[in-house]
Coordinates of C-alpha atoms and ligand atoms in Angstrom, one line a residue:
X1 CA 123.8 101.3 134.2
X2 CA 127.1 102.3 131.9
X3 CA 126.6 105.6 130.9
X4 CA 128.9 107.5 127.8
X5 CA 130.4 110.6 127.7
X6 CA 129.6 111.3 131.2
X7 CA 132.9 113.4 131.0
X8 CA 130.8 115.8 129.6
X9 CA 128.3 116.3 132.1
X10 CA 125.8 114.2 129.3
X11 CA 124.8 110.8 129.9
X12 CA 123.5 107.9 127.0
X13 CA 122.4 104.9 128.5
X14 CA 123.3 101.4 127.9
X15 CA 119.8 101.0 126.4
X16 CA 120.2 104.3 124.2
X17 CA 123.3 102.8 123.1
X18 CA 121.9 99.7 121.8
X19 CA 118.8 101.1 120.6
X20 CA 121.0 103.1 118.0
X21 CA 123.4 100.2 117.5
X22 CA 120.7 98.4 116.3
X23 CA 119.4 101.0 113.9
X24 CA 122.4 101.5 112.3
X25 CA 123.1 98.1 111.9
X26 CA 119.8 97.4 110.4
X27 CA 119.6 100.5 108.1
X28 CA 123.0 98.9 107.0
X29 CA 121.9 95.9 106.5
X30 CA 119.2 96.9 103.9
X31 CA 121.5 98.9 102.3
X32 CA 123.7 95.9 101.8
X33 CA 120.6 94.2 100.4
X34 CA 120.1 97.0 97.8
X35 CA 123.6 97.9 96.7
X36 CA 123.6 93.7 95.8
X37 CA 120.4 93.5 93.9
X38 CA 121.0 96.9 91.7
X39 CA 124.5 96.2 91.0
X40 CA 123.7 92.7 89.9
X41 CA 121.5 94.3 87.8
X42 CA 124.6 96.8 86.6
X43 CA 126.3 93.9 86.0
X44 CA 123.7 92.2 83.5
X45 CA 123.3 95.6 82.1
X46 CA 127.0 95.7 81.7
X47 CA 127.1 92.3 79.4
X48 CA 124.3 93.1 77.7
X49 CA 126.3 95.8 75.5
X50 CA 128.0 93.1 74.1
X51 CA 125.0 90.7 73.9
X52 CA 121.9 92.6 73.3
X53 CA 119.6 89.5 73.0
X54 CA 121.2 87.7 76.0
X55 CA 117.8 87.1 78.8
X56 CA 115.4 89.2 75.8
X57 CA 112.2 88.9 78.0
X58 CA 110.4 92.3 78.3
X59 CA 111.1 92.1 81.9
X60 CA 114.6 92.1 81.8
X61 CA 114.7 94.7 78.9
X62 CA 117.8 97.4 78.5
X63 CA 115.3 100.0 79.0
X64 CA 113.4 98.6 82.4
X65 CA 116.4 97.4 84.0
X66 CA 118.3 100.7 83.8
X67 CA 116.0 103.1 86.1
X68 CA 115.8 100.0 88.3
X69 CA 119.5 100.0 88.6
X70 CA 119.5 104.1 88.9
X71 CA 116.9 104.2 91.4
X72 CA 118.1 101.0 93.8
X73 CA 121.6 102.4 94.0
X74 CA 120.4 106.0 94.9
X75 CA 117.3 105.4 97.0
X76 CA 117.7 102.1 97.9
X77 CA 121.7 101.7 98.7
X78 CA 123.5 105.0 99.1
X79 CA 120.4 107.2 100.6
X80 CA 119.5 104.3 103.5
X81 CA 123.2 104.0 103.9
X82 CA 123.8 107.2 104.8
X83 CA 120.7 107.9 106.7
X84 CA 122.0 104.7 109.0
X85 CA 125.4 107.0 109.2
X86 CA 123.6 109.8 110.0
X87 CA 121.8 108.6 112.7
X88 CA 124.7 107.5 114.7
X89 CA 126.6 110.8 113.7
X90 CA 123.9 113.2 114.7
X91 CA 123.3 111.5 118.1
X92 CA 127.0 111.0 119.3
X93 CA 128.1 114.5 118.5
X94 CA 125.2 115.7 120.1
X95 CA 126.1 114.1 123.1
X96 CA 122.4 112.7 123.2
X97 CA 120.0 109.5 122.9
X98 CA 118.5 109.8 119.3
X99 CA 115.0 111.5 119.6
X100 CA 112.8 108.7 118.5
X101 CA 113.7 105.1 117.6
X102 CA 110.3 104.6 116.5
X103 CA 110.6 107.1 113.7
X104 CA 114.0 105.5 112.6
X105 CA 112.2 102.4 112.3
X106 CA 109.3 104.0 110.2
X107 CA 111.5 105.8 108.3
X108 CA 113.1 102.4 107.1
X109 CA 110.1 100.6 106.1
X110 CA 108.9 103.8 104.0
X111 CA 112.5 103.8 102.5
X112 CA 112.0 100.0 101.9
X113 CA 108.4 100.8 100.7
X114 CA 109.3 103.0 98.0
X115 CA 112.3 100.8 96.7
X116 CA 110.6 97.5 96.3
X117 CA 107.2 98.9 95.2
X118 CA 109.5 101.3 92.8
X119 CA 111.2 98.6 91.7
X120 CA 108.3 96.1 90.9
X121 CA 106.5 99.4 89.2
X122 CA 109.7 99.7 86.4
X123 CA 110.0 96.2 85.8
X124 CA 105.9 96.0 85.1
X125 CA 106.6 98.8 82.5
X126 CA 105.1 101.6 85.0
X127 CA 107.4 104.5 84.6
X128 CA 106.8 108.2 85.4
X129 CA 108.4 109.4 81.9
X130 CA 111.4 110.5 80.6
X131 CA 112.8 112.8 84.0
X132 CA 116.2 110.9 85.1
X133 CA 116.2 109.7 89.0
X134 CA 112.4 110.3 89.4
X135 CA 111.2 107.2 87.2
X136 CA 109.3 105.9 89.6
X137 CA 105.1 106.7 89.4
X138 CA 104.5 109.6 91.7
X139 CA 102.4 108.0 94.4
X140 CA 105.9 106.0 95.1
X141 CA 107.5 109.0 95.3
X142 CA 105.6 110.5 97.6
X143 CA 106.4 107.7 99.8
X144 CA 109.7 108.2 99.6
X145 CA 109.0 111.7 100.6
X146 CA 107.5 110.9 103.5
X147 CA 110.1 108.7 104.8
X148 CA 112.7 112.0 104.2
X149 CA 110.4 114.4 106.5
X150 CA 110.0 111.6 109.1
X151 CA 114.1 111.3 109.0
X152 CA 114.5 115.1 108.7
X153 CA 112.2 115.9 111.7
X154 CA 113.7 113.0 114.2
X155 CA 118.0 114.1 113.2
X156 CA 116.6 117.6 113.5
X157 CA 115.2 116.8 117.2
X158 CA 118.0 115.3 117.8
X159 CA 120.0 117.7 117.2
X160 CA 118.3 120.0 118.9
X161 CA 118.3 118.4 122.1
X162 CA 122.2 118.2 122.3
X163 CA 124.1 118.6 125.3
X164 CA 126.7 120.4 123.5
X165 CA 127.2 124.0 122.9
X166 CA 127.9 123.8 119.4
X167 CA 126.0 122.1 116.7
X168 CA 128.9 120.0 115.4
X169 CA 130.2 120.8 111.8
X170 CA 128.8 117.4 110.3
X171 CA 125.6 118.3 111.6
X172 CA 125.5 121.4 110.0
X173 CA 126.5 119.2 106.8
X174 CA 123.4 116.1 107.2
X175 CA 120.8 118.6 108.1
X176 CA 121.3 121.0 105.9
X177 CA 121.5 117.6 103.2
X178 CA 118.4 116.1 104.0
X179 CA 115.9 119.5 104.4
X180 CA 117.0 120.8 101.5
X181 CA 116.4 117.0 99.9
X182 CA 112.9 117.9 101.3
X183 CA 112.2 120.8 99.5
X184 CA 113.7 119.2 95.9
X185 CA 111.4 116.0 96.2
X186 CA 108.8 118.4 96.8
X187 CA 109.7 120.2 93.6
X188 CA 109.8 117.2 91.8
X189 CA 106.6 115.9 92.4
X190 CA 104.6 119.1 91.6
X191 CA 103.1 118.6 88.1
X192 CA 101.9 122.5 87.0
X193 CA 105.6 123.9 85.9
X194 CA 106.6 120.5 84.4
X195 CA 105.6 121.3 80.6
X196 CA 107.8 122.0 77.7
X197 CA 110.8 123.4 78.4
X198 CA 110.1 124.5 82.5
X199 CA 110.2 120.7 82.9
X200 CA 113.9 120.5 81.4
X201 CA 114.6 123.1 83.9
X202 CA 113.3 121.8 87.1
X203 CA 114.6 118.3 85.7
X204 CA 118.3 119.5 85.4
X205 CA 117.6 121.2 89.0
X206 CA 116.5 118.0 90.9
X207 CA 119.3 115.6 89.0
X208 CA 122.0 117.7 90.2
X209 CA 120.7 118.7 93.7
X210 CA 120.4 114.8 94.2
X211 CA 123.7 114.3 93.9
X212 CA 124.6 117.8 94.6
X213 CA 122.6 118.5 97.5
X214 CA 121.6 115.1 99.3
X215 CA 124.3 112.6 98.7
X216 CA 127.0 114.7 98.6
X217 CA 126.6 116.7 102.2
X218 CA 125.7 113.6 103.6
X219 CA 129.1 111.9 102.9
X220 CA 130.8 114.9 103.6
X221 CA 129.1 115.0 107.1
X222 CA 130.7 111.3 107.2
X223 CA 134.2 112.2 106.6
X224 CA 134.4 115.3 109.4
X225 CA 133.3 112.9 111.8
X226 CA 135.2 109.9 111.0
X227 CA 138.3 111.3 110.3
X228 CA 138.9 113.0 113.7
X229 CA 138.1 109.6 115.2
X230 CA 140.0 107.2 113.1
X231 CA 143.6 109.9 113.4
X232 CA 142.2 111.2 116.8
X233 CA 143.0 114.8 116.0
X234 CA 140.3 117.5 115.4
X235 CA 139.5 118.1 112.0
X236 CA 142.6 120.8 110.3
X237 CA 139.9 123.6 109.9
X238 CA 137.0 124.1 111.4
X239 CA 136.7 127.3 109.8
X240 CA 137.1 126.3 106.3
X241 CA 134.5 123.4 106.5
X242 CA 131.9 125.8 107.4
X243 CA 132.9 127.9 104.5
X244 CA 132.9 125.1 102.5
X245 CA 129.1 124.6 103.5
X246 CA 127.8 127.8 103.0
X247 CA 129.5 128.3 99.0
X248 CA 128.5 124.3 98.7
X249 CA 124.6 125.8 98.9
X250 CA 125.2 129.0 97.2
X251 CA 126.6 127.6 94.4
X252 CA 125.1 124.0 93.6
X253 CA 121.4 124.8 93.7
X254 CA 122.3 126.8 90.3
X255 CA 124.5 124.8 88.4
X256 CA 121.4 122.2 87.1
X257 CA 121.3 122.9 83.7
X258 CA 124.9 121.9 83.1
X259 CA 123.0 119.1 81.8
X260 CA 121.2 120.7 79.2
X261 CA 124.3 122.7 77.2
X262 CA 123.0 123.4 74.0
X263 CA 119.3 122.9 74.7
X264 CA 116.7 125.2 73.7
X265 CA 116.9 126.5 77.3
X266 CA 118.0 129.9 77.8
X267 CA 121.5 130.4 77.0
X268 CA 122.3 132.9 79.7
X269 CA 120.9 130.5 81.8
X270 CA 123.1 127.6 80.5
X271 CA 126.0 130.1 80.9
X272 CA 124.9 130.6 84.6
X273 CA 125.3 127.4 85.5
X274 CA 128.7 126.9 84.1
X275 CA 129.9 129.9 86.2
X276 CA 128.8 128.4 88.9
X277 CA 130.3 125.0 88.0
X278 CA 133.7 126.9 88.1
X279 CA 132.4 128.2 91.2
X280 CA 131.9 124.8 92.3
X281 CA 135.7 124.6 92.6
X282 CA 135.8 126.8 95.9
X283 CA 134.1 124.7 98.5
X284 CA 135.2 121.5 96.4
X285 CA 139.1 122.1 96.9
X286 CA 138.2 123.9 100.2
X287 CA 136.5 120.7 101.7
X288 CA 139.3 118.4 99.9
X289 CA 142.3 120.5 101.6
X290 CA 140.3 120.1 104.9
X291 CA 140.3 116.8 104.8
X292 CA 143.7 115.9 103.2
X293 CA 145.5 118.8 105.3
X294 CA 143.8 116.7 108.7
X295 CA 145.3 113.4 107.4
X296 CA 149.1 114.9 106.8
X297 CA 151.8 113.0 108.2
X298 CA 149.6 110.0 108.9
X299 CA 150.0 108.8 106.0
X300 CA 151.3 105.8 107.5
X301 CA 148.7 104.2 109.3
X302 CA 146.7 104.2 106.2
X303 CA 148.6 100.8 105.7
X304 CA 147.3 99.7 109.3
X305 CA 143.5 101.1 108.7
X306 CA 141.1 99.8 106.0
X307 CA 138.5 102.3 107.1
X308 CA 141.3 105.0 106.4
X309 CA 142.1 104.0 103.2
X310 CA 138.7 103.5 102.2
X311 CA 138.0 107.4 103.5
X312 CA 141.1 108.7 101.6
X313 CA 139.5 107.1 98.4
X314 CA 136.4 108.9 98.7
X315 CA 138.3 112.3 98.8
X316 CA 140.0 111.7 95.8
X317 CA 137.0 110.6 94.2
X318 CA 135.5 113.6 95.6
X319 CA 138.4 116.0 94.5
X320 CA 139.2 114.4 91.1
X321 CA 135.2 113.6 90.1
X322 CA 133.9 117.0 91.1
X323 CA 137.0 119.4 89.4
X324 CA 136.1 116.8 86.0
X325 CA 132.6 117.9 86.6
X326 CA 133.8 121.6 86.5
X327 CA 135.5 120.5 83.0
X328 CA 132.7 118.9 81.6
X329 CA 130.7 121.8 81.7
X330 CA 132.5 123.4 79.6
X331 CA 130.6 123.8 76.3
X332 CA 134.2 123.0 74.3
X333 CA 134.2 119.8 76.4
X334 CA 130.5 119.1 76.5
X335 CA 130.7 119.3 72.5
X336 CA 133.3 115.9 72.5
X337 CA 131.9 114.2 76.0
X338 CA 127.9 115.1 75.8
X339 CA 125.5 111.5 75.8
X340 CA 128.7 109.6 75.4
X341 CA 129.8 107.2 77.9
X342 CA 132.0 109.5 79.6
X343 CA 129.4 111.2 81.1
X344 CA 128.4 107.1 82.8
X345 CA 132.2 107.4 84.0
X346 CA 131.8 110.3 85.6
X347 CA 129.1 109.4 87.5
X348 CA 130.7 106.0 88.3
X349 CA 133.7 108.0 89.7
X350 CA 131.4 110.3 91.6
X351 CA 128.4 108.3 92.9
X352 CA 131.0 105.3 93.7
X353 CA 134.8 106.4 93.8
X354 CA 133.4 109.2 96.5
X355 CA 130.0 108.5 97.6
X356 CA 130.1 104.8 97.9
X357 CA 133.7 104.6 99.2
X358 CA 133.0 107.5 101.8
X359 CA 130.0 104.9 103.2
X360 CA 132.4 102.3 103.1
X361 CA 135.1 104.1 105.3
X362 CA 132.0 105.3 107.5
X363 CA 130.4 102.3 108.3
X364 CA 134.0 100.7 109.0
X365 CA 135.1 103.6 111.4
X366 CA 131.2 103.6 113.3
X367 CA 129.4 100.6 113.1
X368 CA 132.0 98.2 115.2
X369 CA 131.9 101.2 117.8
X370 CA 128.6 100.9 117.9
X371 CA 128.1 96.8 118.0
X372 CA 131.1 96.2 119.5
X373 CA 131.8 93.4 116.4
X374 CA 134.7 94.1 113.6
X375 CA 134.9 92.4 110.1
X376 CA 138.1 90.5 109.7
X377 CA 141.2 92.1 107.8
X378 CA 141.1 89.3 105.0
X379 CA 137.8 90.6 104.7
X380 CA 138.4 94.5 104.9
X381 CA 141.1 94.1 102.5
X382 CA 139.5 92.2 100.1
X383 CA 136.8 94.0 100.0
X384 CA 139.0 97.2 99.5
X385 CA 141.6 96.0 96.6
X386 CA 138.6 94.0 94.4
X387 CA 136.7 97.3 94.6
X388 CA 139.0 100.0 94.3
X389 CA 140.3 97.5 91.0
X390 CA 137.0 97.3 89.5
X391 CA 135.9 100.8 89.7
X392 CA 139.5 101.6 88.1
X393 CA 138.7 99.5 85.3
X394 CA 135.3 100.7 84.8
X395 CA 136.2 104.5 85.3
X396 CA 139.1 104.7 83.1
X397 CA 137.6 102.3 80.3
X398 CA 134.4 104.9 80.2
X399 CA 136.0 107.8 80.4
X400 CA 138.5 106.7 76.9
X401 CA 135.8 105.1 75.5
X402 CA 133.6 107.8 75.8
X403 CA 136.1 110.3 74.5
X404 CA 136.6 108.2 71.1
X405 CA 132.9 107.6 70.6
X406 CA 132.5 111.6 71.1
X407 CA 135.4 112.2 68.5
X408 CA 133.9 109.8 66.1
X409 CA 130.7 112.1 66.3
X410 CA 132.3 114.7 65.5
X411 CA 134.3 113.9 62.4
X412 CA 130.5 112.5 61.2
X413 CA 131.4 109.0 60.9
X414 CA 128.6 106.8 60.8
X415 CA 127.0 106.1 64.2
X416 CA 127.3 102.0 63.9
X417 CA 130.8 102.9 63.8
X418 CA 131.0 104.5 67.2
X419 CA 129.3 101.4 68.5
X420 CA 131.8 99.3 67.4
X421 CA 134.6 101.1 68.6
X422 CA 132.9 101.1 71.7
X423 CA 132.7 97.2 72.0
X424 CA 136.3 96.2 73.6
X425 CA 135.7 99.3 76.4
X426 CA 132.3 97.8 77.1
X427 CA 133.6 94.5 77.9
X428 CA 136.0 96.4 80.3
X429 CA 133.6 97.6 81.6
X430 CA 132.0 94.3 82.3
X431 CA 135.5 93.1 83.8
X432 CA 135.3 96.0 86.4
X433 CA 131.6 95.6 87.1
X434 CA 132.5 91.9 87.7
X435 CA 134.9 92.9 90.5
X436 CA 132.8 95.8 92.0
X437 CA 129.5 93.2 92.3
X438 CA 132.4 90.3 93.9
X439 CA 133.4 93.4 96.4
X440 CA 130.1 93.8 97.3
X441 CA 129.5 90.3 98.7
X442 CA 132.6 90.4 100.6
X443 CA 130.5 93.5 102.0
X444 CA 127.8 91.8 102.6
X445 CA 129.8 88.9 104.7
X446 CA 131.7 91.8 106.3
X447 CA 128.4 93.6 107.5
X448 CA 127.3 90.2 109.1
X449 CA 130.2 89.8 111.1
X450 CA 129.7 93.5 112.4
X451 CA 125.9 92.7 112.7
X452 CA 124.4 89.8 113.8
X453 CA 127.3 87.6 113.0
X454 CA 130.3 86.1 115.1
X455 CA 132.6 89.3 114.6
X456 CA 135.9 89.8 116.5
X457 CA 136.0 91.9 119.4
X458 CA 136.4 95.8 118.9
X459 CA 139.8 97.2 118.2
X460 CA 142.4 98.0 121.1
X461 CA 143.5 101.1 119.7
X462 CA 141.6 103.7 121.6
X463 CA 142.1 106.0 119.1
X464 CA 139.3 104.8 117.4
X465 CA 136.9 104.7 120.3
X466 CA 137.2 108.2 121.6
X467 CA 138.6 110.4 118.8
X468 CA 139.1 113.9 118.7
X469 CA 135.3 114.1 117.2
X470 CA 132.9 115.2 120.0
Ligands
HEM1 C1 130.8 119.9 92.0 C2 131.2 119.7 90.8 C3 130.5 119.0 89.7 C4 130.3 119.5 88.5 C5 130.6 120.9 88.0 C6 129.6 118.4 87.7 C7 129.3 118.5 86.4 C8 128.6 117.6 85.7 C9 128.2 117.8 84.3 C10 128.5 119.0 83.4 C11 127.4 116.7 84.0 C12 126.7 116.5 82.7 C13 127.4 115.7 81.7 C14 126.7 115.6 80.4 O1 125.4 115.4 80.4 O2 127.3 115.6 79.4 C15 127.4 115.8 85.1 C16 126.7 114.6 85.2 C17 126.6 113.9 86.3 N1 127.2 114.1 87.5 FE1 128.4 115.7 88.0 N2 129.5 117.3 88.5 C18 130.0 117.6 89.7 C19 130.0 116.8 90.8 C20 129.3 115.6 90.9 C21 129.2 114.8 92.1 C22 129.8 115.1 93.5 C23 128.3 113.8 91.8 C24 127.9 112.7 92.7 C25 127.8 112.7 94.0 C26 128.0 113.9 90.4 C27 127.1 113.0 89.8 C28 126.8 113.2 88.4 C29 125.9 112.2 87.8 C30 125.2 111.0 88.4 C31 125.7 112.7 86.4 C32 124.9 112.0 85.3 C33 123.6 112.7 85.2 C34 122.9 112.2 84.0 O3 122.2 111.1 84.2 O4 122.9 112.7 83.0 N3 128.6 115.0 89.9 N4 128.1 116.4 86.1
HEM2 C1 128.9 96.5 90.0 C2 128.8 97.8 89.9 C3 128.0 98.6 88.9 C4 127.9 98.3 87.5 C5 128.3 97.1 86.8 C6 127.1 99.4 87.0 C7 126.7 99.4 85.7 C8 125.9 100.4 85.1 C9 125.4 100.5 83.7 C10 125.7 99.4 82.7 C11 124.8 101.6 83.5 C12 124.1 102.1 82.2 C13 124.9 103.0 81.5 C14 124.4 103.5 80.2 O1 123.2 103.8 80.1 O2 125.1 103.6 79.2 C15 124.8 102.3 84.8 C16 124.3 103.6 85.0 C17 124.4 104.3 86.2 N1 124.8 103.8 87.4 FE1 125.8 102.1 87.7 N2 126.8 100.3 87.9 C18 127.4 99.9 89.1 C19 127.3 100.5 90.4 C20 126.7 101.7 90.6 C21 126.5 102.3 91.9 C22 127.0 101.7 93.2 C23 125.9 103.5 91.7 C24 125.5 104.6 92.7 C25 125.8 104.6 94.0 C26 125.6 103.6 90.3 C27 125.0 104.7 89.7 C28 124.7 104.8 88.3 C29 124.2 106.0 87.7 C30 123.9 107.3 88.4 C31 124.0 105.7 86.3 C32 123.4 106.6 85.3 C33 124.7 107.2 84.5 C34 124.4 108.3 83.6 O3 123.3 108.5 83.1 O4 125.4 109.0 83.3 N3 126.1 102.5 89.7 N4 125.5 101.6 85.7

């Protein structure tokens, strides 16, 4: 039997290796499915702005289809997505077979459980109130909960069962992601703190550690392991990404209610959190430098390397969404930009131009290691250009938009006329949607090929195959 890594004294299996090909590639695949049905739903969304009464039927209403779309492109798309990453990360920097494949397998049909029993629930009208991200009724949620420990407990195992010395830095970065995700859904769900204004609080708490706490580690986790393998050179500094880490958790838990400026919550409170949204900036341009400063002077074979490219996005979205974030909470800033559509750019920005593209670049770098398949360039690059175009157009038409709309606030005009000044950067926004959604069916064909489809053999460059990542 072929065994891997046996270099370093640890051996995986030819059977271990195809075991965890085939999670990946399945956890993948329903991601694919997700990310296509909730941005299809984007998409109508996106046209309805301009056509209110276009498909009027209660099921297909503004108000049901947008915590669909919210929930499917969190829980559905980028969590399973990243949990398929994670997977593969954990157990080949570990230098181990992943602990259970059993769990993994559990894990995905409670992660599917939730999303289509979640999404049926919103469209029947059953929603869990007015708390962003945690629409769905609570027994659903605690599904979804239970799929997190089962996935916590099997990449903690995992991990713990390494052959290496060290605990690899994008381990520290997914496990400390998903059990601190653990404790927040846990939060969430309890009902005896949740009146008045203690439910604000623990609302703008579990919005922002979602993104903050779960999403974001997780794709940073991504990047230190993908980089090294794509250039083949250890990460700039090792040093720095665990500092990064450790101020990411001190400083994010705090910085919830960013989202309630001018609230009746307590102002030192507010004020708390945007200290520690300036904080934020520490491990934000720390992590950033780490990752730009590993890619120096290979600039170059970004041309050559989709995955690359689609990596270098995500930094940039993470470096340019996160220090707006830092502005945004500003309250001179929050008084123009505050419920306008600015605020839908910046998470566009965010929760695509970083998180999405940094799955993108990761499941391009891994998954043909894993399946031994590739996508074809036409493929890769049209996937690339249509998205990075779309989300161009959608970001930038928001983010003016949103800024006039806020201005016309201000001066008092009458609120019909912020609506209409908003139509022409809706219908941008429509344009750019359009693209993203064509993008992600070009995925979808792409993921096929490295799947169960006919895909070309791996690459030759062995760079790829046996990086400077452990
Ligand atoms: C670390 C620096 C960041 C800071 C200081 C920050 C700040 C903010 C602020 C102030 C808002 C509220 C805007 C408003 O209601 O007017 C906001 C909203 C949002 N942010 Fe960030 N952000 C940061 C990074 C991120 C990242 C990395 C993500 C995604 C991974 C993200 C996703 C979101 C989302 C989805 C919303 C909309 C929440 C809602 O539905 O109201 N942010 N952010
Ligand atoms: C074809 C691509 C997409 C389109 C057309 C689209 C469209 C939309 C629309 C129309 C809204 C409602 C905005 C409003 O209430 O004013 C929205 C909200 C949102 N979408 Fe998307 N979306 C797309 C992709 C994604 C993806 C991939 C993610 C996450 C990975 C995402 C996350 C969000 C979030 C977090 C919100 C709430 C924004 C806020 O409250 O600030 N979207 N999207």
């Amino acid at each position: 039997m072929r065994a891997s890594f046996t270099a370093q004294g640890s051996a995986t299996t030819d059977c271990d290796d195809r075991v965890l090909a085939s999670v990946f590639g399945a956890y993948t695949v329903s991601a694919t499915f997700w990310l296509l049905f909730a941005t299809a739903v984007g998409v109508l969304m996106a046209y309805k702005f301009g056509a209110p009464d276009f498909w009027p039927g209660q099921w297909l209403t503004f108000g049901r289809l947008r915590p669909i779309h919210t929930n499917d492109t969190f829980y559905g798309w980028a969590s399973l997505a990243l949990v398929g990453i994670a997977y593969y990360v954990v157990a080949r920097s570990s230098r181990t077979p992943l602990y259970s494949a059993k769990l993994a397998w559990i894990g995905l049909a409670l992660f599917n459980l939730a999303a289509v029993a979640g999404t049926i629930a919103l469209d029947l009208g059953y929603n869990d109130g007015d708390l962003e991200y945690r629409e769905w009724p609570w027994p659903i949620r605690l599904i979804f909960l239970a799929a997190l420990v089962v996935t916590a407990w099997n990449l903690l195992v995992t991990v713990a069962r390494r052959t290496t010395k060290d605990i690899y830095l994008s381990n520290w970065y997914i496990l400390g992601g998903v059990l601190w995700t653990c404790i927040i859904a846990v939060v969430a769900i309890l009902p005896w703190y949740q009146h008045g204004l203690g439910q604000v609080a623990v609302s703008g708490f579990y919005m922002h550690n979602a993104v903050g706490m779960w999403f974001t580690p997780l794709a940073l986790g991504i990047f230190y392991y993908a980089l090294p393998k794509l250039l083949n050179r250890p990460i700039y500094s090792y040093a720095l990404g665990v500092f990064a880490f450790w101020t990411n958790l001190v400083f994010y838990p705090i910085i919830g209610s960013h989202h309630f400026l001018f609230s009746p919550l307590p102002w030192f409170l507010q004020t708390t959190a945007i200290v520690f949204s300036v904080a934020m900036l520490v491990p934000v341009w720390g992590g950033s430098a780490n990752f730009l400063l590993t890619m120096r002077g290979r600039m170059q074979e970004m041309a050559h390397s989709f995955p690359l490219m689609f990596i270098f996005v995500g930094v940039i979205g993470y470096l340019v969404g996160s220090t707006q974030g830092t502005f945004e909470a500003f309250r001179s800033l929050q008084e123009v930009w505050h419920l306008t559509n600015f605020t839908v750019g910046h998470s566009h920005l965010t929760m695509y131009g970083f998180v999405t593209f940094a799955i993108w670049g990761g499941v391009y770098a891994l998954l043909p290691l894993a399946t031994g398949k590739e996508p074809s360039r036409l493929g890769l690059g049209l996937h690339f250009w249509t998205a990075l175009v779309g989300s161009f157009i959608y970001v930038i038409s928001l983010s003016v938009g949103g800024t006039v709309q806020g201005l016309d606030w201000i001066r008092g005009l009458p609120f019909i006329q912020s609506v209409a000044d908003m139509q022409s950067y809706w219908v941008w926004r429509g344009v750019g949607g359009s693209l993203m959604l064509l993008s992600h069916l070009v995925f979808a064909w792409n993921v096929w090929r490295m799947t169960y489809g006919r895909g070309q053999s791996p690459r030759d460059d062995s760079a790829a195959a046996d990086g400077a990542a452990p």
